[in-house]
Coordinates of C-alpha atoms and ligand atoms in Angstrom, one line a residue:
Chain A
X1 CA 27.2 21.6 -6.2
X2 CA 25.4 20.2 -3.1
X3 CA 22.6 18.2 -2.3
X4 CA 20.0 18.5 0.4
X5 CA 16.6 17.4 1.2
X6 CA 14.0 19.3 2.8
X7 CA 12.9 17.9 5.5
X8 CA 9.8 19.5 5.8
X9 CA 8.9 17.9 3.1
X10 CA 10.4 14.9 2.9
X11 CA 8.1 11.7 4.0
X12 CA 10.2 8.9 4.1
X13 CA 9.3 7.3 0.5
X14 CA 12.6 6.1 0.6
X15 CA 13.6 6.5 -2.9
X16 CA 16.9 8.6 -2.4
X17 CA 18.7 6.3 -0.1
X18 CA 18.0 2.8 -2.3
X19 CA 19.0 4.6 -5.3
X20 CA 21.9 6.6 -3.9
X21 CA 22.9 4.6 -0.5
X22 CA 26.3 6.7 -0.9
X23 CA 24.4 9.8 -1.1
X24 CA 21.7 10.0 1.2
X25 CA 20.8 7.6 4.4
X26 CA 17.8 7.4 6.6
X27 CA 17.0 8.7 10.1
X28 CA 15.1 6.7 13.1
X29 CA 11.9 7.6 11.0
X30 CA 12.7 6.4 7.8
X31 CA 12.8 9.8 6.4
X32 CA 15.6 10.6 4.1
X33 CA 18.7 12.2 5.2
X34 CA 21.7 13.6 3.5
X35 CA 25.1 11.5 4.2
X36 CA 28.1 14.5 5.2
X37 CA 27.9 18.1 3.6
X38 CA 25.8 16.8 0.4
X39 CA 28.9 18.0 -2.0
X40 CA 28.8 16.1 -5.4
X41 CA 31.5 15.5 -7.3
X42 CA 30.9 15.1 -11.2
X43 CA 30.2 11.1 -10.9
X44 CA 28.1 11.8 -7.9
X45 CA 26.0 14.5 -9.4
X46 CA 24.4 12.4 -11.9
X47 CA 23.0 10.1 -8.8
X48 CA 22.2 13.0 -7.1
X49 CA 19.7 13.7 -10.2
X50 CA 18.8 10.2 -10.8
X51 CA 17.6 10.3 -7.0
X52 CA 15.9 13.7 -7.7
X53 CA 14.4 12.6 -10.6
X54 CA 12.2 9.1 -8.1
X55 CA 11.2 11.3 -5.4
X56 CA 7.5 11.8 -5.3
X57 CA 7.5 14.3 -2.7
X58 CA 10.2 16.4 -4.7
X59 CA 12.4 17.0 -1.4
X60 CA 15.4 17.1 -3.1
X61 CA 17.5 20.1 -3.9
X62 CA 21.0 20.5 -5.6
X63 CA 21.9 23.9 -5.7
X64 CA 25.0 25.8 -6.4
Chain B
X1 CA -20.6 -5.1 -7.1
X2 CA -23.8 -2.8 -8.3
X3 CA -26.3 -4.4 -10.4
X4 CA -27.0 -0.6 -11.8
X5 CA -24.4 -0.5 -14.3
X6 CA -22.4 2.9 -15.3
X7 CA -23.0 4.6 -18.7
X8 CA -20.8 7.4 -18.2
X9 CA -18.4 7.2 -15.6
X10 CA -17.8 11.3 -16.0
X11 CA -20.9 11.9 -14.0
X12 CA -21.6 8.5 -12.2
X13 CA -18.6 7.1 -11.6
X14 CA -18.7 3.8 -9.4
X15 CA -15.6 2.1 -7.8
X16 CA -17.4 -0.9 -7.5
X17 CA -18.8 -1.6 -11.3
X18 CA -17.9 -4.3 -13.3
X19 CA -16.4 -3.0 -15.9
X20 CA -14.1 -0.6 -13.3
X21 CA -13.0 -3.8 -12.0
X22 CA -12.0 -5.9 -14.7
X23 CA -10.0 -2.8 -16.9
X24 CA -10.1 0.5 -14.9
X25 CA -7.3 1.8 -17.0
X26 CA -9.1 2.9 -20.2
X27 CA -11.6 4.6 -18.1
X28 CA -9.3 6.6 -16.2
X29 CA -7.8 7.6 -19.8
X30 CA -10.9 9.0 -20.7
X31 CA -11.9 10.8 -17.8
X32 CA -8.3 12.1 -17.2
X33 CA -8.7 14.0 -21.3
X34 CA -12.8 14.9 -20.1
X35 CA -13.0 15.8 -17.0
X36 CA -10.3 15.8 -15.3
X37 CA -12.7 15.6 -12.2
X38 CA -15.2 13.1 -12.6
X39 CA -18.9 13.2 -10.3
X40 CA -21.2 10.5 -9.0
X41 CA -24.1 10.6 -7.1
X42 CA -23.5 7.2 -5.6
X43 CA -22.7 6.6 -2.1
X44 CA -24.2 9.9 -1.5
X45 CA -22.4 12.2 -3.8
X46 CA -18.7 12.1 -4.8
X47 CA -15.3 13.1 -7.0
X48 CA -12.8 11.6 -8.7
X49 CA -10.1 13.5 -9.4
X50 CA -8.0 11.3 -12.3
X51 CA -5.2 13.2 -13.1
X52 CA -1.7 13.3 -10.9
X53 CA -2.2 16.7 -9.9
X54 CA -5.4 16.4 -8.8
X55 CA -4.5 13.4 -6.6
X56 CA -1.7 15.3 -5.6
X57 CA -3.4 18.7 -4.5
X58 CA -5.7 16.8 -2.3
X59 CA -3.4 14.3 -0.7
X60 CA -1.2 16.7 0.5
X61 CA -4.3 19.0 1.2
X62 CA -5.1 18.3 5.0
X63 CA -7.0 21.6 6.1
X64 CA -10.0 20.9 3.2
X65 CA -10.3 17.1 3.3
X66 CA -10.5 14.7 6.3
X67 CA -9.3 11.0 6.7
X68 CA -11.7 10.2 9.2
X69 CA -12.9 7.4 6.9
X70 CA -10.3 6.3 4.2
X71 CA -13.0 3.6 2.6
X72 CA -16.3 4.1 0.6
X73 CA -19.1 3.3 1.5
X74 CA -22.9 4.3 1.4
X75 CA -23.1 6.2 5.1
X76 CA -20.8 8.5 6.9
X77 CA -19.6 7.5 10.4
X78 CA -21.7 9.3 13.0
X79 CA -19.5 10.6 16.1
X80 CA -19.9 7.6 17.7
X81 CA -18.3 5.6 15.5
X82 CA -15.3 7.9 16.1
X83 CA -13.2 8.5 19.5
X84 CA -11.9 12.2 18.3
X85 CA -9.6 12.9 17.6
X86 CA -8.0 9.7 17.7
X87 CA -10.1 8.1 14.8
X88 CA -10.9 4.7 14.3
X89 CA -7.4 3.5 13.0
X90 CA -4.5 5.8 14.3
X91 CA -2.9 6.9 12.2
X92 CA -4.4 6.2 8.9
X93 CA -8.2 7.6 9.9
X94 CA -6.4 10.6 11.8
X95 CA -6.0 14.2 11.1
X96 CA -3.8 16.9 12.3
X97 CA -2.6 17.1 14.8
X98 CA -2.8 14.0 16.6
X99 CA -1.7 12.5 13.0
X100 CA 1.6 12.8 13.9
X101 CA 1.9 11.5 17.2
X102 CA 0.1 8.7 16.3
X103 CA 2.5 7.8 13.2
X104 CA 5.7 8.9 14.9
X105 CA 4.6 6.0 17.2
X106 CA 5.0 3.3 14.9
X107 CA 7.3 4.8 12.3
X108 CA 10.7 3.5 14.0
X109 CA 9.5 0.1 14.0
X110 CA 8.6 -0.2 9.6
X111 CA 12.1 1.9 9.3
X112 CA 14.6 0.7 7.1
X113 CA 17.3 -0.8 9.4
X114 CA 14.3 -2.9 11.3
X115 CA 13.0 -4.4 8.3
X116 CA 15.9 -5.2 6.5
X117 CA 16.5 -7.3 9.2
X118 CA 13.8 -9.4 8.2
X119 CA 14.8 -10.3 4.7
X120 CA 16.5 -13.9 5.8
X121 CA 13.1 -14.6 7.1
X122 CA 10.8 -13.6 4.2
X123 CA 13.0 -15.6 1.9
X124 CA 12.5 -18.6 4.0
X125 CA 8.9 -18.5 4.3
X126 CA 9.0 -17.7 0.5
X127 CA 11.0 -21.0 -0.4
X128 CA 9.0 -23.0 2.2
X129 CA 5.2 -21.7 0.2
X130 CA 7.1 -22.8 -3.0
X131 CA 8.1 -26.0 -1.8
X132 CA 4.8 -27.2 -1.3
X133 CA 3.7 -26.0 -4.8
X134 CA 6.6 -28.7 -6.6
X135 CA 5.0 -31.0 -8.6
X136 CA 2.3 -29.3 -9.4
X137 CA 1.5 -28.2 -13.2
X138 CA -0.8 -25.7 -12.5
X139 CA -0.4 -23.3 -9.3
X140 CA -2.5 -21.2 -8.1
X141 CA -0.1 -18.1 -7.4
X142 CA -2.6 -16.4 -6.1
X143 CA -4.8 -18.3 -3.4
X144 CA -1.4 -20.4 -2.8
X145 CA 1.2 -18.1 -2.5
X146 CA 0.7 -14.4 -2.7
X147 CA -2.0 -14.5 0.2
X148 CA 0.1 -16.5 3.0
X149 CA 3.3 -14.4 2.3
X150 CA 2.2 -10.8 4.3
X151 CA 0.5 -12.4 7.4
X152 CA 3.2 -14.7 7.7
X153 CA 5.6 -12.3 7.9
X154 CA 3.2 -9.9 10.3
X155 CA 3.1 -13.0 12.8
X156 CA 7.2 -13.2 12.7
X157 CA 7.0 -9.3 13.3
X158 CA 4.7 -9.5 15.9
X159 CA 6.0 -12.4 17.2
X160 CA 3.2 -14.8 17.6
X161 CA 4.2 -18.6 17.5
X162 CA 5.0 -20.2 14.9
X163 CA 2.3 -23.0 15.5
X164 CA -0.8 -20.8 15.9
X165 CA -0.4 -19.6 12.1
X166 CA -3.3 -21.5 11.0
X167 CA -5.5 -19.9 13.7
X168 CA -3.8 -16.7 13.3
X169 CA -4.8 -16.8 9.3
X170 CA -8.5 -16.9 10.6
X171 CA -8.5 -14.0 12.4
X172 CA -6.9 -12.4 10.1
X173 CA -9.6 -13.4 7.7
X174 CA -12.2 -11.9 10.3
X175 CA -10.4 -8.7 11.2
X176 CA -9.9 -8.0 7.2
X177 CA -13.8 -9.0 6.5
X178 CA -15.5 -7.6 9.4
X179 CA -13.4 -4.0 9.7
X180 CA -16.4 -2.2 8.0
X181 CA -19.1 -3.8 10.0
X182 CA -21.1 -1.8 12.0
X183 CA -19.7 -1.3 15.1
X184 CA -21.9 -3.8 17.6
X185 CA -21.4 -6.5 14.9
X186 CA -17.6 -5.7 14.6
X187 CA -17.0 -6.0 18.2
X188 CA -18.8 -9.6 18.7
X189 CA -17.0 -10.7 15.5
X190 CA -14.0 -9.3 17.2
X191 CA -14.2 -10.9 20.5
X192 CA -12.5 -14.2 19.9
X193 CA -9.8 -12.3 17.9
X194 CA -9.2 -9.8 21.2
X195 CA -8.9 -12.8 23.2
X196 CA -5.8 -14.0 21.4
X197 CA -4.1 -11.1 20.5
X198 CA -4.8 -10.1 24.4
X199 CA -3.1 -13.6 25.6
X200 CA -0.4 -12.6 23.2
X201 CA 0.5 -9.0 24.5
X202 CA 0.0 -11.0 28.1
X203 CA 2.4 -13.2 27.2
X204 CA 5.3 -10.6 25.7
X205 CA 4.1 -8.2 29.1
X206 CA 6.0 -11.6 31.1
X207 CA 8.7 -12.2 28.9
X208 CA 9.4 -9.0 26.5
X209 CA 11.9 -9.6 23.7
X210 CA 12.9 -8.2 20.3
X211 CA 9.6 -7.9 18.1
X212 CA 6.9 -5.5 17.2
X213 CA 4.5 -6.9 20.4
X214 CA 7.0 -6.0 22.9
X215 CA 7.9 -2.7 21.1
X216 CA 4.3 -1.6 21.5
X217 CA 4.2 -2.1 24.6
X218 CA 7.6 0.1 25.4
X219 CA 6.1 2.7 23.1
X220 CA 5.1 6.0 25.1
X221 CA 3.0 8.9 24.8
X222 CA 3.0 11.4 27.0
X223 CA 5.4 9.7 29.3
X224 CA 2.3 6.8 29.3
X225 CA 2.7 3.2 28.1
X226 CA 0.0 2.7 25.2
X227 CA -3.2 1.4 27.0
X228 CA -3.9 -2.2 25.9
X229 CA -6.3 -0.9 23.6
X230 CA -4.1 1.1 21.8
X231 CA -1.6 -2.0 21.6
X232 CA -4.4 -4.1 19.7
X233 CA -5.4 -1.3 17.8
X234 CA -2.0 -0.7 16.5
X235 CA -2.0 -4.7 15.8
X236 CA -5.7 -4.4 13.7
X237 CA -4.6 -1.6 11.8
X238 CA -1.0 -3.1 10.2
X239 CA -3.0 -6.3 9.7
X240 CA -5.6 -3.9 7.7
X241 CA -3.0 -1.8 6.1
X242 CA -0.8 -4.4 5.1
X243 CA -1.9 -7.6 4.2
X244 CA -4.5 -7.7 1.0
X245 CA -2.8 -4.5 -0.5
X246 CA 1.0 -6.5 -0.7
X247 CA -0.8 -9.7 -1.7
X248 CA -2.2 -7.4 -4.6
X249 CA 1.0 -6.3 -5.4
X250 CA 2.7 -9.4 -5.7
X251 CA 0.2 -11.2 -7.4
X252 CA -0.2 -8.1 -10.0
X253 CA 3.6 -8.7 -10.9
X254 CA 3.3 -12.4 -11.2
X255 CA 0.3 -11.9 -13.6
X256 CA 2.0 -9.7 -15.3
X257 CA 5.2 -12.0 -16.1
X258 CA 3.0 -14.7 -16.9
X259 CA 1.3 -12.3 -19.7
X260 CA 5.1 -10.7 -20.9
X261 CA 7.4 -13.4 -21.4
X262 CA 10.0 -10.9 -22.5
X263 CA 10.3 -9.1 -19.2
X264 CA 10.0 -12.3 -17.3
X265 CA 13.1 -14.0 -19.1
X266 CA 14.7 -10.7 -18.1
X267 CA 14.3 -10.7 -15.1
X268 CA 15.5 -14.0 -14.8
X269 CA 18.5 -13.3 -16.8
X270 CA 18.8 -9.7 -14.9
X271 CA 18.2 -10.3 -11.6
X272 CA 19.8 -6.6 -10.7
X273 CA 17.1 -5.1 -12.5
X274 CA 15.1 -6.2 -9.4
X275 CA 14.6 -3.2 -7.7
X276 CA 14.1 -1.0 -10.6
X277 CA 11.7 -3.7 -12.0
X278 CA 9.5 -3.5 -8.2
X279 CA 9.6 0.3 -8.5
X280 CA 7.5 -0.2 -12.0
X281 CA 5.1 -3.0 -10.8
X282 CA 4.5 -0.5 -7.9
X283 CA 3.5 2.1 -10.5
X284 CA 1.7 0.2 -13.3
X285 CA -0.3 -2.1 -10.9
X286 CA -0.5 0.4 -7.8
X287 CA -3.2 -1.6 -5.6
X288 CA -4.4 1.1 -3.4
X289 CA -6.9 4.0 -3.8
X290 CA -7.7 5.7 -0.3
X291 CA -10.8 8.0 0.4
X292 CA -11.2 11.4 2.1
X293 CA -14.4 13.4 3.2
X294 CA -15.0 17.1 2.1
X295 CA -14.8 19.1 5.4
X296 CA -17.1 21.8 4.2
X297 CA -18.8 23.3 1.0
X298 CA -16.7 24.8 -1.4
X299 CA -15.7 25.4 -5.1
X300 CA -12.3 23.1 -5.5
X301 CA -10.6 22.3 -8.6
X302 CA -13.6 24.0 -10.3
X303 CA -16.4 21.8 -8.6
X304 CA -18.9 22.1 -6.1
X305 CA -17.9 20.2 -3.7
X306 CA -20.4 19.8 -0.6
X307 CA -19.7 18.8 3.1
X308 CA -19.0 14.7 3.9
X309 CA -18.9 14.6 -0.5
X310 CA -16.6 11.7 -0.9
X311 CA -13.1 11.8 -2.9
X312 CA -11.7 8.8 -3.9
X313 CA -8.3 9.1 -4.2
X314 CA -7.0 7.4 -7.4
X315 CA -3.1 6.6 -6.5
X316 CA -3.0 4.0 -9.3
X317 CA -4.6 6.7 -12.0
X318 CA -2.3 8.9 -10.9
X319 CA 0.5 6.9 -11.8
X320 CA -0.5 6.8 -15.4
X321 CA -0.8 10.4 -16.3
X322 CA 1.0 10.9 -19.3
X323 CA 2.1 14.8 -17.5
X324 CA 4.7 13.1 -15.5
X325 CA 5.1 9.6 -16.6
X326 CA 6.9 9.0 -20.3
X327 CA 4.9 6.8 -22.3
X328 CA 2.7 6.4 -19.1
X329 CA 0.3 3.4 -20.2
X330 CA 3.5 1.3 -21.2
X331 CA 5.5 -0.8 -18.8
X332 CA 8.7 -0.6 -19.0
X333 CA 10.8 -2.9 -16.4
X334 CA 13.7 -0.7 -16.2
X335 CA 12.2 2.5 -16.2
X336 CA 15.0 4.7 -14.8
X337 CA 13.1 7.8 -13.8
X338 CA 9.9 6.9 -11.9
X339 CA 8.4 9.1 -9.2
X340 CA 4.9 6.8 -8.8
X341 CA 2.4 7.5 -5.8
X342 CA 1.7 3.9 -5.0
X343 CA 2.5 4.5 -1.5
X344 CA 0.7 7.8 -1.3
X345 CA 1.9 11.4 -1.3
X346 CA 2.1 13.4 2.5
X347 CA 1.5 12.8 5.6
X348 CA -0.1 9.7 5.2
X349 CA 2.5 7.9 3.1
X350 CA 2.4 4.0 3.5
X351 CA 3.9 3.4 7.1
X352 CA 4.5 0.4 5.8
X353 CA 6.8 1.0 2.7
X354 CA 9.6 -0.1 3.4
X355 CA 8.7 -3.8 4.5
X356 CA 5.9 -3.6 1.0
X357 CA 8.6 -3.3 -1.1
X358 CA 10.8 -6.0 0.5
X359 CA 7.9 -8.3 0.3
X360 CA 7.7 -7.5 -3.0
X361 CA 11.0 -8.0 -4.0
X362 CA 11.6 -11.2 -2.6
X363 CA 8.3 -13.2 -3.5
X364 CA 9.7 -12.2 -6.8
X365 CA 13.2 -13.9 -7.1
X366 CA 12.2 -16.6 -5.2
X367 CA 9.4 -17.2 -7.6
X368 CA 10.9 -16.8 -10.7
X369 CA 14.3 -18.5 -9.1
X370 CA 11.5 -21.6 -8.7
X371 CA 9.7 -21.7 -11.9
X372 CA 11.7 -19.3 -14.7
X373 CA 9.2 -20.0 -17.4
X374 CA 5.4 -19.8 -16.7
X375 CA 2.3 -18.4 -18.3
X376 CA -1.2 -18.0 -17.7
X377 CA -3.4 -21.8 -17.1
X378 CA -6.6 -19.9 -18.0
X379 CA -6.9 -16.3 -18.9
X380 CA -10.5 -16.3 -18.4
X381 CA -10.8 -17.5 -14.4
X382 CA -8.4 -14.6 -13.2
X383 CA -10.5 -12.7 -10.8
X384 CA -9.8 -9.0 -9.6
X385 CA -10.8 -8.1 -6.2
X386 CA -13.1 -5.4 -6.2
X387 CA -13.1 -2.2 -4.1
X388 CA -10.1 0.0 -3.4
X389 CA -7.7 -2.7 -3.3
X390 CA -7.0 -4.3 -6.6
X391 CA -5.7 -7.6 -7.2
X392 CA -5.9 -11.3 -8.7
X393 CA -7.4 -13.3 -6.3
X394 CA -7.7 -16.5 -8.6
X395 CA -4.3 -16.6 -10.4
X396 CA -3.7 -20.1 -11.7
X397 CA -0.5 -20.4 -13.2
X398 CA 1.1 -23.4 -15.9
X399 CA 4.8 -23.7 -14.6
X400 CA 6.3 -24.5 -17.9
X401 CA 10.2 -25.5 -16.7
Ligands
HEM501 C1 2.3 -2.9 -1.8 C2 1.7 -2.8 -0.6 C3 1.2 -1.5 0.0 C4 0.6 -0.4 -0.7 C5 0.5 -0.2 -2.2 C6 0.2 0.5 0.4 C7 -0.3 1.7 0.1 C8 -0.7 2.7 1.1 C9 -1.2 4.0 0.8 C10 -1.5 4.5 -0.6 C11 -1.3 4.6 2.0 C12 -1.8 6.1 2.2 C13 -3.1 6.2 2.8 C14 -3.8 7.5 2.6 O1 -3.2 8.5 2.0 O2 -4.9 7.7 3.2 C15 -0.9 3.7 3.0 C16 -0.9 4.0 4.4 C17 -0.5 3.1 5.3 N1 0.0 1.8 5.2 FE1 0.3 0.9 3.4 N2 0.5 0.0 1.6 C18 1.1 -1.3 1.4 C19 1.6 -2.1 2.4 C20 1.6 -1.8 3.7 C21 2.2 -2.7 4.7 C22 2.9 -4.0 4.5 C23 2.0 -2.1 6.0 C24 2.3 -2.5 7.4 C25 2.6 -3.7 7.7 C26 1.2 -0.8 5.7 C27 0.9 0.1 6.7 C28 0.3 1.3 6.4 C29 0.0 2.3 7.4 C30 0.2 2.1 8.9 C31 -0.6 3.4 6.8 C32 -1.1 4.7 7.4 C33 0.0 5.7 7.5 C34 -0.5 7.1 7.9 O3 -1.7 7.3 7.9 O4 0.3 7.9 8.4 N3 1.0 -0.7 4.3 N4 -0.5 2.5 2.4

């Protein structure tokens, strides 16, 4: 499984990256990037979702 | 407030009646099962949309609506009022495309990594407020803390000194008053206001250094340094944007502790619940409802909507709708999943996020660090601030240990 964010979407809430600092980081903006490839391992899914689950803008995808 | 009270706020909904400002919440209940887009002829005709998809749809809906003006009022700004397609307030009063160069601008500066940087600060101005509360019985959490926190940390960004906060309080006051004067009035009421903030820009234009005056003044677009104008403008606008709305905020979530001793003593006890607590003040007391303008007639979300109709845009009803929130009209300090709109949705989310919540967070511990038992001196005398900013503005406060 693997995380990304759309960042056409995306609008620098900044949920992902206070929930899931591991996860996800922030660009010059403040918009929300993925940290690496976005691959989750089983512990890491679960925050992946938990970030998913506080976006507003639901910019967050984890996809096969 | 109107001294024409509303009888059904389905078809004559008003922002500014009484009984809006004391309890919107029930009201928004009922017009969110009714409606779910409510009408008034007020203010020269206008909608409500009160459910979170409503809100949603038109936030993010940039072709049909306009920001030109974002607050309520009984005319519509004429041309003049207006430098197109700049707006009045770049980038909050802009529209695509200039939108984005005008937020990109100041974006870097509210990200993250800057305004973290300012948390030893905040705390310090937070313990220094509390300080000169000891001894008291009764505070006054509103009028004597909440207020002074966000303009005092706006003069550290901008970095005015120190000394002039008193003076620098005032014009604040006049800026925040006199924004939706008309224009002639404004800009005499202004003048004494320019005259500082243009000694201060002088000033950082001599001796530049690391703080939000001299990073305007680097800022560039189209290979141009902002013209001065710009640089106050810029200055107005984050004074605007971000001073009464994260007073409101904090004063919301001291009002609420002092009403819910049970999540107060937790948070005391739980002081990493903190940021999932800030998230649900955020979304149960969301202080800020913007406005847009109907670009032209048309039939949306099944109403008539005509040309320069207003919308008000209810973030905070929005955040209750029982479609996306679980048990929506509850609070619930750690609420794990929590997708509120206090900030806005789009293009137009708060620039100023990231330093609100921060704010937020620290006046928080350091309050309840201070005074871990309090409650409300006198129920009755807590006064909400009317308008599209809602907050206690009288918020005495029994410390109790
Ligand atoms: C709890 C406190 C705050 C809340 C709830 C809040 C809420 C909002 C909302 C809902 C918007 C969207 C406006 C729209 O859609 O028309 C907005 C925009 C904005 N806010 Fe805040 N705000 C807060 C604090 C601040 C602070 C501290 C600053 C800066 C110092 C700030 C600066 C701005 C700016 C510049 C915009 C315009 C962004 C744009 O149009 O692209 N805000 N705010």
């Amino acid at each position: 499984m693997k995380v990304r964010i759309d960042p056409d979407i995306c609008q620098g809430q900044g949920r992902c990256f206070s929930i899931a600092p591991g996860l996800f980081g922030f660009d010059e903006l403040g918009n929300g990037v993925v940290i690496g490839d976005g691959t989750l391992q089983a512990d890491t899914l679960a925050l992946a979702q938990l970030a998913q689950a506080n976006c507003p803008e639901h910019a967050i995808f984890i996809e096969e | 407030m109107t001294d024409n009270p509303v009888k059904d706020f389905a078809t004559d909904w008003d922002h500014s009646d009484s009984q809006w400002v004391a309890d919107p919440y029930p009201i928004w209940e009922d017009l969110r099962e009714r409606c779910p887009v409510a009408h008034t002829e007020r203010y020269g005709g206008g909608w409500f949309p009160a459910t979170h998809a409503g809100v949603s749809k038109i936030a993010k809906d940039t072709d049909n609506f306009t920001s030109r003006t974002v607050v309520i009022g009984n005319g519509r700004p004429t041309e003049l009022d207006l430098p197109a397609p700049i707006g009045l307030a770049p980038p909050i009063t802009s529209d695509p495309p200039f939108h984005a160069i005008a937020r990109r601008l100041i974006l870097p500066a509210f990200a993250p990594g800057p305004i973290n940087a300012l948390e030893p600060m905040i705390r310090e101005l937070c313990i220094k407020l509390l300080d000169g509360l000891d001894g008291q019985d009764v505070v006054n959490a509103g009028s004597s803390y909440a207020r002074y926190i966000p303009p005092s940390v706006i003069r550290g960004m901008l970095g005015f000194p120190e000394e002039d906060i008193e003076q620098f309080l005032e014009f604040v006051h006049i800026i925040l008053e006199g924004i939706d004067h008309p224009v002639e009035e404004r800009l005499e009421e202004f003048a004494p206001v320019e005259a500082y903030f243009t000694k201060q820009i002088e000033e950082h234009m001599d001796n530049p250094r690391d703080d939000l005056t001299s990073y305007l003044l680097n800022a560039e677009l189209d290979g141009q340094n902002l013209a001065l104008e710009h640089v106050f403008g810029t200055m107005v606008l984050i004074l605007v944007a971000g001073i009464d709305t994260t007073w409101s905020a904090i004063g919301s979530s001291i009002w609420h502790l002092a009403n819910n001793p049970a999540d107060l003593a937790r948070l005391v006890n739980e002081p990493e619940l903190m940021p999932v607590a800030v998230e649900e003040f955020l979304r149960f007391y969301a202080p800020v409802t913007m406005a847009r303008l109907v670009k032209e007639d048309m039939e949306y979300l099944g109403c008539p909507m005509k040309q320069d109709d207003w919308i008000l845009l209810g973030f905070p009803a929005a955040n209750r709708d029982p479609d996306v929130f679980a048990d929506a009209d509850r609070f619930i300090i750690d609420r794990a999943e929590n997708r509120h709109v206090a900030f806005g949705l789009g293009i137009h989310r708060c620039a100023g996020s990231n330093l609100a919540r921060l704010e937020l967070r620290i006046a928080i511990e350091e309050f309840i660090k201070r005074f871990p038992t309090f409650e409300l001196a006198d129920a009755e005398s807590v006064t909400w601030a009317p308008g599209q900013i809602r907050g206690p503005r009288n918020l005495p406060i029994r410390i109790l240990s």
